């Protein structure tokens, strides 16, 4: 595998091709895999379209700013790309999206690790947006930042069902959080 496209960043197109053959029997259609400089709260994102009830993957974005700020750790880039490729595979082959049981099984098959494969802990302090309010889940501790005052004073965390309490203040200092990987 040709890991680096140039002297500075991994060649994620080559990585996609190799991982597609290795883990998915080359069943994921060839789609663009790009570095996205606008993504700051998400490490990766699989984009797909819905036409007539059928889903089609059309692009995978990886956060340039997040990985660049951490020195392009190849194992983290690879783990994020695999995560997004599982989404593309399930959307293409089974019209399935999200982080449900099928997704979890595929991730466990590929990684050999049995866990919730929804988030990874990456250092986001260098790319985190400045926030004025934070929502913290009282059950699992997940924190989310808001630039503007949220409409309600509390919410229910849709991942674990815990209550998310809103507080004023910046949460970006010394922040190592669960980064969303869609």
mmCIF file with all atom_site columns, C-alpha atoms in Angstrom:
data_model
loop_
_atom_site.group_PDB
_atom_site.id
_atom_site.type_symbol
_atom_site.label_atom_id
_atom_site.label_alt_id
_atom_site.label_comp_id
_atom_site.label_asym_id
_atom_site.label_entity_id
_atom_site.label_seq_id
_atom_site.pdbx_PDB_ins_code
_atom_site.Cartn_x
_atom_site.Cartn_y
_atom_site.Cartn_z
_atom_site.occupancy
_atom_site.B_iso_or_equiv
_atom_site.pdbx_formal_charge
_atom_site.auth_seq_id
_atom_site.auth_comp_id
_atom_site.auth_asym_id
_atom_site.auth_atom_id
_atom_site.pdbx_PDB_model_num
ATOM 1   C CA . UNK A 1 1   ? 0.000   0.000  0.000  1.00 0.00 ? 1   UNK A CA 1
ATOM 2   C CA . UNK A 1 2   ? 1.227   3.468  -0.834 1.00 0.00 ? 2   UNK A CA 1
ATOM 3   C CA . UNK A 1 3   ? 0.462   5.154  2.483  1.00 0.00 ? 3   UNK A CA 1
ATOM 4   C CA . UNK A 1 4   ? 1.467   8.736  1.746  1.00 0.00 ? 4   UNK A CA 1
ATOM 5   C CA . UNK A 1 5   ? 0.218   10.619 -1.311 1.00 0.00 ? 5   UNK A CA 1
ATOM 6   C CA . UNK A 1 6   ? 2.923   13.197 -0.826 1.00 0.00 ? 6   UNK A CA 1
ATOM 7   C CA . UNK A 1 7   ? 5.273   14.014 2.013  1.00 0.00 ? 7   UNK A CA 1
ATOM 8   C CA . UNK A 1 8   ? 2.538   15.155 4.363  1.00 0.00 ? 8   UNK A CA 1
ATOM 9   C CA . UNK A 1 9   ? -0.644  13.067 4.310  1.00 0.00 ? 9   UNK A CA 1
ATOM 10  C CA . UNK A 1 10  ? -1.776  9.471  3.815  1.00 0.00 ? 10  UNK A CA 1
ATOM 11  C CA . UNK A 1 11  ? -3.053  8.386  0.413  1.00 0.00 ? 11  UNK A CA 1
ATOM 12  C CA . UNK A 1 12  ? -6.578  7.506  1.497  1.00 0.00 ? 12  UNK A CA 1
ATOM 13  C CA . UNK A 1 13  ? -7.642  6.519  -2.034 1.00 0.00 ? 13  UNK A CA 1
ATOM 14  C CA . UNK A 1 14  ? -5.038  3.737  -2.126 1.00 0.00 ? 14  UNK A CA 1
ATOM 15  C CA . UNK A 1 15  ? -5.925  2.811  1.434  1.00 0.00 ? 15  UNK A CA 1
ATOM 16  C CA . UNK A 1 16  ? -9.611  2.556  0.428  1.00 0.00 ? 16  UNK A CA 1
ATOM 17  C CA . UNK A 1 17  ? -8.797  0.279  -2.519 1.00 0.00 ? 17  UNK A CA 1
ATOM 18  C CA . UNK A 1 18  ? -6.648  -2.034 -0.400 1.00 0.00 ? 18  UNK A CA 1
ATOM 19  C CA . UNK A 1 19  ? -9.136  -2.216 2.490  1.00 0.00 ? 19  UNK A CA 1
ATOM 20  C CA . UNK A 1 20  ? -12.028 -2.754 0.064  1.00 0.00 ? 20  UNK A CA 1
ATOM 21  C CA . UNK A 1 21  ? -10.277 -5.788 -1.387 1.00 0.00 ? 21  UNK A CA 1
ATOM 22  C CA . UNK A 1 22  ? -9.068  -7.098 1.984  1.00 0.00 ? 22  UNK A CA 1
ATOM 23  C CA . UNK A 1 23  ? -12.265 -6.763 4.047  1.00 0.00 ? 23  UNK A CA 1
ATOM 24  C CA . UNK A 1 24  ? -15.149 -6.356 1.590  1.00 0.00 ? 24  UNK A CA 1
ATOM 25  C CA . UNK A 1 25  ? -14.166 -8.558 -1.367 1.00 0.00 ? 25  UNK A CA 1
ATOM 26  C CA . UNK A 1 26  ? -14.091 -5.328 -3.464 1.00 0.00 ? 26  UNK A CA 1
ATOM 27  C CA . UNK A 1 27  ? -17.893 -5.054 -3.174 1.00 0.00 ? 27  UNK A CA 1
ATOM 28  C CA . UNK A 1 28  ? -17.943 -1.367 -2.240 1.00 0.00 ? 28  UNK A CA 1
ATOM 29  C CA . UNK A 1 29  ? -18.313 0.627  -5.466 1.00 0.00 ? 29  UNK A CA 1
ATOM 30  C CA . UNK A 1 30  ? -15.441 2.950  -6.269 1.00 0.00 ? 30  UNK A CA 1
ATOM 31  C CA . UNK A 1 31  ? -16.348 6.246  -4.625 1.00 0.00 ? 31  UNK A CA 1
ATOM 32  C CA . UNK A 1 32  ? -14.236 9.325  -3.911 1.00 0.00 ? 32  UNK A CA 1
ATOM 33  C CA . UNK A 1 33  ? -12.434 9.332  -0.561 1.00 0.00 ? 33  UNK A CA 1
ATOM 34  C CA . UNK A 1 34  ? -11.396 12.893 0.230  1.00 0.00 ? 34  UNK A CA 1
ATOM 35  C CA . UNK A 1 35  ? -9.762  14.983 2.912  1.00 0.00 ? 35  UNK A CA 1
ATOM 36  C CA . UNK A 1 36  ? -12.332 17.537 4.094  1.00 0.00 ? 36  UNK A CA 1
ATOM 37  C CA . UNK A 1 37  ? -10.853 20.695 5.635  1.00 0.00 ? 37  UNK A CA 1
ATOM 38  C CA . UNK A 1 38  ? -14.214 21.920 6.948  1.00 0.00 ? 38  UNK A CA 1
ATOM 39  C CA . UNK A 1 39  ? -14.915 18.993 9.284  1.00 0.00 ? 39  UNK A CA 1
ATOM 40  C CA . UNK A 1 40  ? -13.960 19.688 12.919 1.00 0.00 ? 40  UNK A CA 1
ATOM 41  C CA . UNK A 1 41  ? -16.383 17.723 15.088 1.00 0.00 ? 41  UNK A CA 1
ATOM 42  C CA . UNK A 1 42  ? -16.458 14.578 12.971 1.00 0.00 ? 42  UNK A CA 1
ATOM 43  C CA . UNK A 1 43  ? -13.484 12.362 12.083 1.00 0.00 ? 43  UNK A CA 1
ATOM 44  C CA . UNK A 1 44  ? -15.207 10.796 9.090  1.00 0.00 ? 44  UNK A CA 1
ATOM 45  C CA . UNK A 1 45  ? -18.477 10.756 7.207  1.00 0.00 ? 45  UNK A CA 1
ATOM 46  C CA . UNK A 1 46  ? -19.970 8.397  4.631  1.00 0.00 ? 46  UNK A CA 1
ATOM 47  C CA . UNK A 1 47  ? -22.298 10.276 2.311  1.00 0.00 ? 47  UNK A CA 1
ATOM 48  C CA . UNK A 1 48  ? -25.137 8.523  0.500  1.00 0.00 ? 48  UNK A CA 1
ATOM 49  C CA . UNK A 1 49  ? -28.206 9.375  -1.552 1.00 0.00 ? 49  UNK A CA 1
ATOM 50  C CA . UNK A 1 50  ? -31.698 7.985  -1.325 1.00 0.00 ? 50  UNK A CA 1
ATOM 51  C CA . UNK A 1 51  ? -33.535 7.379  -4.594 1.00 0.00 ? 51  UNK A CA 1
ATOM 52  C CA . UNK A 1 52  ? -36.801 5.495  -4.648 1.00 0.00 ? 52  UNK A CA 1
ATOM 53  C CA . UNK A 1 53  ? -36.095 3.982  -1.241 1.00 0.00 ? 53  UNK A CA 1
ATOM 54  C CA . UNK A 1 54  ? -32.659 2.705  -2.298 1.00 0.00 ? 54  UNK A CA 1
ATOM 55  C CA . UNK A 1 55  ? -29.535 4.108  -0.694 1.00 0.00 ? 55  UNK A CA 1
ATOM 56  C CA . UNK A 1 56  ? -26.330 4.630  -2.676 1.00 0.00 ? 56  UNK A CA 1
ATOM 57  C CA . UNK A 1 57  ? -22.981 5.660  -1.153 1.00 0.00 ? 57  UNK A CA 1
ATOM 58  C CA . UNK A 1 58  ? -21.295 8.407  -3.157 1.00 0.00 ? 58  UNK A CA 1
ATOM 59  C CA . UNK A 1 59  ? -18.408 9.791  -1.081 1.00 0.00 ? 59  UNK A CA 1
ATOM 60  C CA . UNK A 1 60  ? -16.362 9.357  2.093  1.00 0.00 ? 60  UNK A CA 1
ATOM 61  C CA . UNK A 1 61  ? -14.938 12.422 3.840  1.00 0.00 ? 61  UNK A CA 1
ATOM 62  C CA . UNK A 1 62  ? -12.156 12.313 6.438  1.00 0.00 ? 62  UNK A CA 1
ATOM 63  C CA . UNK A 1 63  ? -11.315 15.327 8.584  1.00 0.00 ? 63  UNK A CA 1
ATOM 64  C CA . UNK A 1 64  ? -8.115  16.893 7.302  1.00 0.00 ? 64  UNK A CA 1
ATOM 65  C CA . UNK A 1 65  ? -7.860  19.331 10.217 1.00 0.00 ? 65  UNK A CA 1
ATOM 66  C CA . UNK A 1 66  ? -8.364  16.681 12.906 1.00 0.00 ? 66  UNK A CA 1
ATOM 67  C CA . UNK A 1 67  ? -5.858  14.185 11.543 1.00 0.00 ? 67  UNK A CA 1
ATOM 68  C CA . UNK A 1 68  ? -3.357  16.852 10.469 1.00 0.00 ? 68  UNK A CA 1
ATOM 69  C CA . UNK A 1 69  ? -3.364  18.381 13.965 1.00 0.00 ? 69  UNK A CA 1
ATOM 70  C CA . UNK A 1 70  ? -2.510  14.956 15.408 1.00 0.00 ? 70  UNK A CA 1
ATOM 71  C CA . UNK A 1 71  ? 0.270   14.213 12.879 1.00 0.00 ? 71  UNK A CA 1
ATOM 72  C CA . UNK A 1 72  ? -1.764  11.872 10.641 1.00 0.00 ? 72  UNK A CA 1
ATOM 73  C CA . UNK A 1 73  ? -1.631  8.802  12.934 1.00 0.00 ? 73  UNK A CA 1
ATOM 74  C CA . UNK A 1 74  ? -1.964  6.048  10.339 1.00 0.00 ? 74  UNK A CA 1
ATOM 75  C CA . UNK A 1 75  ? -3.814  3.605  12.619 1.00 0.00 ? 75  UNK A CA 1
ATOM 76  C CA . UNK A 1 76  ? -6.450  6.212  13.498 1.00 0.00 ? 76  UNK A CA 1
ATOM 77  C CA . UNK A 1 77  ? -6.870  7.209  9.846  1.00 0.00 ? 77  UNK A CA 1
ATOM 78  C CA . UNK A 1 78  ? -7.230  3.535  8.914  1.00 0.00 ? 78  UNK A CA 1
ATOM 79  C CA . UNK A 1 79  ? -9.722  2.839  11.744 1.00 0.00 ? 79  UNK A CA 1
ATOM 80  C CA . UNK A 1 80  ? -11.852 5.820  10.711 1.00 0.00 ? 80  UNK A CA 1
ATOM 81  C CA . UNK A 1 81  ? -11.735 4.854  7.036  1.00 0.00 ? 81  UNK A CA 1
ATOM 82  C CA . UNK A 1 82  ? -12.771 1.277  7.876  1.00 0.00 ? 82  UNK A CA 1
ATOM 83  C CA . UNK A 1 83  ? -15.663 2.656  9.931  1.00 0.00 ? 83  UNK A CA 1
ATOM 84  C CA . UNK A 1 84  ? -16.882 4.750  7.000  1.00 0.00 ? 84  UNK A CA 1
ATOM 85  C CA . UNK A 1 85  ? -16.336 1.871  4.564  1.00 0.00 ? 85  UNK A CA 1
ATOM 86  C CA . UNK A 1 86  ? -18.576 -0.372 6.690  1.00 0.00 ? 86  UNK A CA 1
ATOM 87  C CA . UNK A 1 87  ? -21.286 2.285  6.309  1.00 0.00 ? 87  UNK A CA 1
ATOM 88  C CA . UNK A 1 88  ? -20.733 2.376  2.533  1.00 0.00 ? 88  UNK A CA 1
ATOM 89  C CA . UNK A 1 89  ? -20.783 -1.430 2.326  1.00 0.00 ? 89  UNK A CA 1
ATOM 90  C CA . UNK A 1 90  ? -23.998 -1.808 4.332  1.00 0.00 ? 90  UNK A CA 1
ATOM 91  C CA . UNK A 1 91  ? -25.712 1.012  2.434  1.00 0.00 ? 91  UNK A CA 1
ATOM 92  C CA . UNK A 1 92  ? -24.690 -0.494 -0.920 1.00 0.00 ? 92  UNK A CA 1
ATOM 93  C CA . UNK A 1 93  ? -25.329 -4.150 -0.186 1.00 0.00 ? 93  UNK A CA 1
ATOM 94  C CA . UNK A 1 94  ? -28.187 -4.138 2.340  1.00 0.00 ? 94  UNK A CA 1
ATOM 95  C CA . UNK A 1 95  ? -29.708 -0.622 2.136  1.00 0.00 ? 95  UNK A CA 1
ATOM 96  C CA . UNK A 1 96  ? -28.795 -0.388 5.845  1.00 0.00 ? 96  UNK A CA 1
ATOM 97  C CA . UNK A 1 97  ? -27.569 2.759  7.587  1.00 0.00 ? 97  UNK A CA 1
ATOM 98  C CA . UNK A 1 98  ? -26.653 3.735  11.131 1.00 0.00 ? 98  UNK A CA 1
ATOM 99  C CA . UNK A 1 99  ? -24.762 1.973  13.907 1.00 0.00 ? 99  UNK A CA 1
ATOM 100 C CA . UNK A 1 100 ? -27.180 -0.909 14.459 1.00 0.00 ? 100 UNK A CA 1
ATOM 101 C CA . UNK A 1 101 ? -26.486 -4.613 15.014 1.00 0.00 ? 101 UNK A CA 1
ATOM 102 C CA . UNK A 1 102 ? -25.392 -5.244 11.410 1.00 0.00 ? 102 UNK A CA 1
ATOM 103 C CA . UNK A 1 103 ? -22.878 -2.396 11.602 1.00 0.00 ? 103 UNK A CA 1
ATOM 104 C CA . UNK A 1 104 ? -21.545 -3.608 14.961 1.00 0.00 ? 104 UNK A CA 1
ATOM 105 C CA . UNK A 1 105 ? -21.131 -7.178 13.643 1.00 0.00 ? 105 UNK A CA 1
ATOM 106 C CA . UNK A 1 106 ? -19.180 -6.001 10.583 1.00 0.00 ? 106 UNK A CA 1
ATOM 107 C CA . UNK A 1 107 ? -16.898 -3.784 12.672 1.00 0.00 ? 107 UNK A CA 1
ATOM 108 C CA . UNK A 1 108 ? -16.262 -6.631 15.119 1.00 0.00 ? 108 UNK A CA 1
ATOM 109 C CA . UNK A 1 109 ? -15.536 -9.012 12.219 1.00 0.00 ? 109 UNK A CA 1
ATOM 110 C CA . UNK A 1 110 ? -12.974 -6.615 10.741 1.00 0.00 ? 110 UNK A CA 1
ATOM 111 C CA . UNK A 1 111 ? -11.328 -5.312 13.923 1.00 0.00 ? 111 UNK A CA 1
ATOM 112 C CA . UNK A 1 112 ? -11.654 -8.417 16.073 1.00 0.00 ? 112 UNK A CA 1
ATOM 113 C CA . UNK A 1 113 ? -12.735 -6.156 18.936 1.00 0.00 ? 113 UNK A CA 1
ATOM 114 C CA . UNK A 1 114 ? -16.198 -6.437 20.435 1.00 0.00 ? 114 UNK A CA 1
ATOM 115 C CA . UNK A 1 115 ? -17.267 -2.942 21.556 1.00 0.00 ? 115 UNK A CA 1
ATOM 116 C CA . UNK A 1 116 ? -19.533 -0.063 20.566 1.00 0.00 ? 116 UNK A CA 1
ATOM 117 C CA . UNK A 1 117 ? -17.894 1.103  17.338 1.00 0.00 ? 117 UNK A CA 1
ATOM 118 C CA . UNK A 1 118 ? -19.753 4.431  17.166 1.00 0.00 ? 118 UNK A CA 1
ATOM 119 C CA . UNK A 1 119 ? -17.048 6.814  18.442 1.00 0.00 ? 119 UNK A CA 1
ATOM 120 C CA . UNK A 1 120 ? -13.274 7.028  18.804 1.00 0.00 ? 120 UNK A CA 1
ATOM 121 C CA . UNK A 1 121 ? -11.380 9.154  21.301 1.00 0.00 ? 121 UNK A CA 1
ATOM 122 C CA . UNK A 1 122 ? -9.222  11.570 19.330 1.00 0.00 ? 122 UNK A CA 1
ATOM 123 C CA . UNK A 1 123 ? -7.634  14.752 20.630 1.00 0.00 ? 123 UNK A CA 1
ATOM 124 C CA . UNK A 1 124 ? -9.784  17.551 19.195 1.00 0.00 ? 124 UNK A CA 1
ATOM 125 C CA . UNK A 1 125 ? -8.329  20.465 21.156 1.00 0.00 ? 125 UNK A CA 1
ATOM 126 C CA . UNK A 1 126 ? -6.461  21.902 18.146 1.00 0.00 ? 126 UNK A CA 1
ATOM 127 C CA . UNK A 1 127 ? -9.504  21.964 15.858 1.00 0.00 ? 127 UNK A CA 1
ATOM 128 C CA . UNK A 1 128 ? -12.417 22.317 18.256 1.00 0.00 ? 128 UNK A CA 1
ATOM 129 C CA . UNK A 1 129 ? -14.729 25.212 17.568 1.00 0.00 ? 129 UNK A CA 1
ATOM 130 C CA . UNK A 1 130 ? -15.116 27.777 20.323 1.00 0.00 ? 130 UNK A CA 1
ATOM 131 C CA . UNK A 1 131 ? -18.390 27.144 22.076 1.00 0.00 ? 131 UNK A CA 1
ATOM 132 C CA . UNK A 1 132 ? -20.448 29.258 24.446 1.00 0.00 ? 132 UNK A CA 1
ATOM 133 C CA . UNK A 1 133 ? -22.608 26.454 25.847 1.00 0.00 ? 133 UNK A CA 1
ATOM 134 C CA . UNK A 1 134 ? -22.081 22.776 26.526 1.00 0.00 ? 134 UNK A CA 1
ATOM 135 C CA . UNK A 1 135 ? -24.493 19.887 26.911 1.00 0.00 ? 135 UNK A CA 1
ATOM 136 C CA . UNK A 1 136 ? -23.215 17.092 29.145 1.00 0.00 ? 136 UNK A CA 1
ATOM 137 C CA . UNK A 1 137 ? -24.905 13.719 29.521 1.00 0.00 ? 137 UNK A CA 1
ATOM 138 C CA . UNK A 1 138 ? -25.353 12.882 33.188 1.00 0.00 ? 138 UNK A CA 1
ATOM 139 C CA . UNK A 1 139 ? -25.407 9.153  32.403 1.00 0.00 ? 139 UNK A CA 1
ATOM 140 C CA . UNK A 1 140 ? -22.401 8.578  30.100 1.00 0.00 ? 140 UNK A CA 1
ATOM 141 C CA . UNK A 1 141 ? -20.513 11.902 30.318 1.00 0.00 ? 141 UNK A CA 1
ATOM 142 C CA . UNK A 1 142 ? -20.613 12.699 26.572 1.00 0.00 ? 142 UNK A CA 1
ATOM 143 C CA . UNK A 1 143 ? -20.188 16.440 25.952 1.00 0.00 ? 143 UNK A CA 1
ATOM 144 C CA . UNK A 1 144 ? -21.412 18.481 23.010 1.00 0.00 ? 144 UNK A CA 1
ATOM 145 C CA . UNK A 1 145 ? -20.756 22.196 22.404 1.00 0.00 ? 145 UNK A CA 1
ATOM 146 C CA . UNK A 1 146 ? -23.088 24.885 21.096 1.00 0.00 ? 146 UNK A CA 1
ATOM 147 C CA . UNK A 1 147 ? -22.132 28.247 19.584 1.00 0.00 ? 147 UNK A CA 1
ATOM 148 C CA . UNK A 1 148 ? -25.568 29.712 20.342 1.00 0.00 ? 148 UNK A CA 1
ATOM 149 C CA . UNK A 1 149 ? -27.824 29.296 23.337 1.00 0.00 ? 149 UNK A CA 1
ATOM 150 C CA . UNK A 1 150 ? -29.830 26.052 22.933 1.00 0.00 ? 150 UNK A CA 1
ATOM 151 C CA . UNK A 1 151 ? -33.607 26.289 22.796 1.00 0.00 ? 151 UNK A CA 1
ATOM 152 C CA . UNK A 1 152 ? -34.190 24.084 25.865 1.00 0.00 ? 152 UNK A CA 1
ATOM 153 C CA . UNK A 1 153 ? -32.333 23.781 29.181 1.00 0.00 ? 153 UNK A CA 1
ATOM 154 C CA . UNK A 1 154 ? -32.022 19.988 28.959 1.00 0.00 ? 154 UNK A CA 1
ATOM 155 C CA . UNK A 1 155 ? -32.243 17.237 26.374 1.00 0.00 ? 155 UNK A CA 1
ATOM 156 C CA . UNK A 1 156 ? -32.277 13.435 26.299 1.00 0.00 ? 156 UNK A CA 1
ATOM 157 C CA . UNK A 1 157 ? -29.066 11.892 24.922 1.00 0.00 ? 157 UNK A CA 1
ATOM 158 C CA . UNK A 1 158 ? -30.231 9.734  22.034 1.00 0.00 ? 158 UNK A CA 1
ATOM 159 C CA . UNK A 1 159 ? -27.320 7.299  22.361 1.00 0.00 ? 159 UNK A CA 1
ATOM 160 C CA . UNK A 1 160 ? -27.697 6.245  26.007 1.00 0.00 ? 160 UNK A CA 1
ATOM 161 C CA . UNK A 1 161 ? -31.011 7.848  27.073 1.00 0.00 ? 161 UNK A CA 1
ATOM 162 C CA . UNK A 1 162 ? -29.413 9.968  29.810 1.00 0.00 ? 162 UNK A CA 1
ATOM 163 C CA . UNK A 1 163 ? -30.335 13.563 30.553 1.00 0.00 ? 163 UNK A CA 1
ATOM 164 C CA . UNK A 1 164 ? -28.129 16.168 28.868 1.00 0.00 ? 164 UNK A CA 1
ATOM 165 C CA . UNK A 1 165 ? -27.773 19.321 30.939 1.00 0.00 ? 165 UNK A CA 1
ATOM 166 C CA . UNK A 1 166 ? -26.896 22.643 29.288 1.00 0.00 ? 166 UNK A CA 1
ATOM 167 C CA . UNK A 1 167 ? -24.292 24.917 30.877 1.00 0.00 ? 167 UNK A CA 1
ATOM 168 C CA . UNK A 1 168 ? -22.757 28.224 29.842 1.00 0.00 ? 168 UNK A CA 1
ATOM 169 C CA . UNK A 1 169 ? -18.991 28.185 29.260 1.00 0.00 ? 169 UNK A CA 1
ATOM 170 C CA . UNK A 1 170 ? -16.257 27.061 26.890 1.00 0.00 ? 170 UNK A CA 1
ATOM 171 C CA . UNK A 1 171 ? -15.574 23.325 26.779 1.00 0.00 ? 171 UNK A CA 1
ATOM 172 C CA . UNK A 1 172 ? -12.654 23.393 24.349 1.00 0.00 ? 172 UNK A CA 1
ATOM 173 C CA . UNK A 1 173 ? -9.801  23.689 26.831 1.00 0.00 ? 173 UNK A CA 1
ATOM 174 C CA . UNK A 1 174 ? -7.902  20.417 27.379 1.00 0.00 ? 174 UNK A CA 1
ATOM 175 C CA . UNK A 1 175 ? -10.566 18.581 25.430 1.00 0.00 ? 175 UNK A CA 1
ATOM 176 C CA . UNK A 1 176 ? -10.174 14.934 24.489 1.00 0.00 ? 176 UNK A CA 1
ATOM 177 C CA . UNK A 1 177 ? -13.650 13.855 23.555 1.00 0.00 ? 177 UNK A CA 1
ATOM 178 C CA . UNK A 1 178 ? -15.542 11.224 21.694 1.00 0.00 ? 178 UNK A CA 1
ATOM 179 C CA . UNK A 1 179 ? -15.470 12.365 18.110 1.00 0.00 ? 179 UNK A CA 1
ATOM 180 C CA . UNK A 1 180 ? -18.461 11.483 16.020 1.00 0.00 ? 180 UNK A CA 1
ATOM 181 C CA . UNK A 1 181 ? -17.760 9.087  13.223 1.00 0.00 ? 181 UNK A CA 1
ATOM 182 C CA . UNK A 1 182 ? -20.845 8.786  11.115 1.00 0.00 ? 182 UNK A CA 1
#
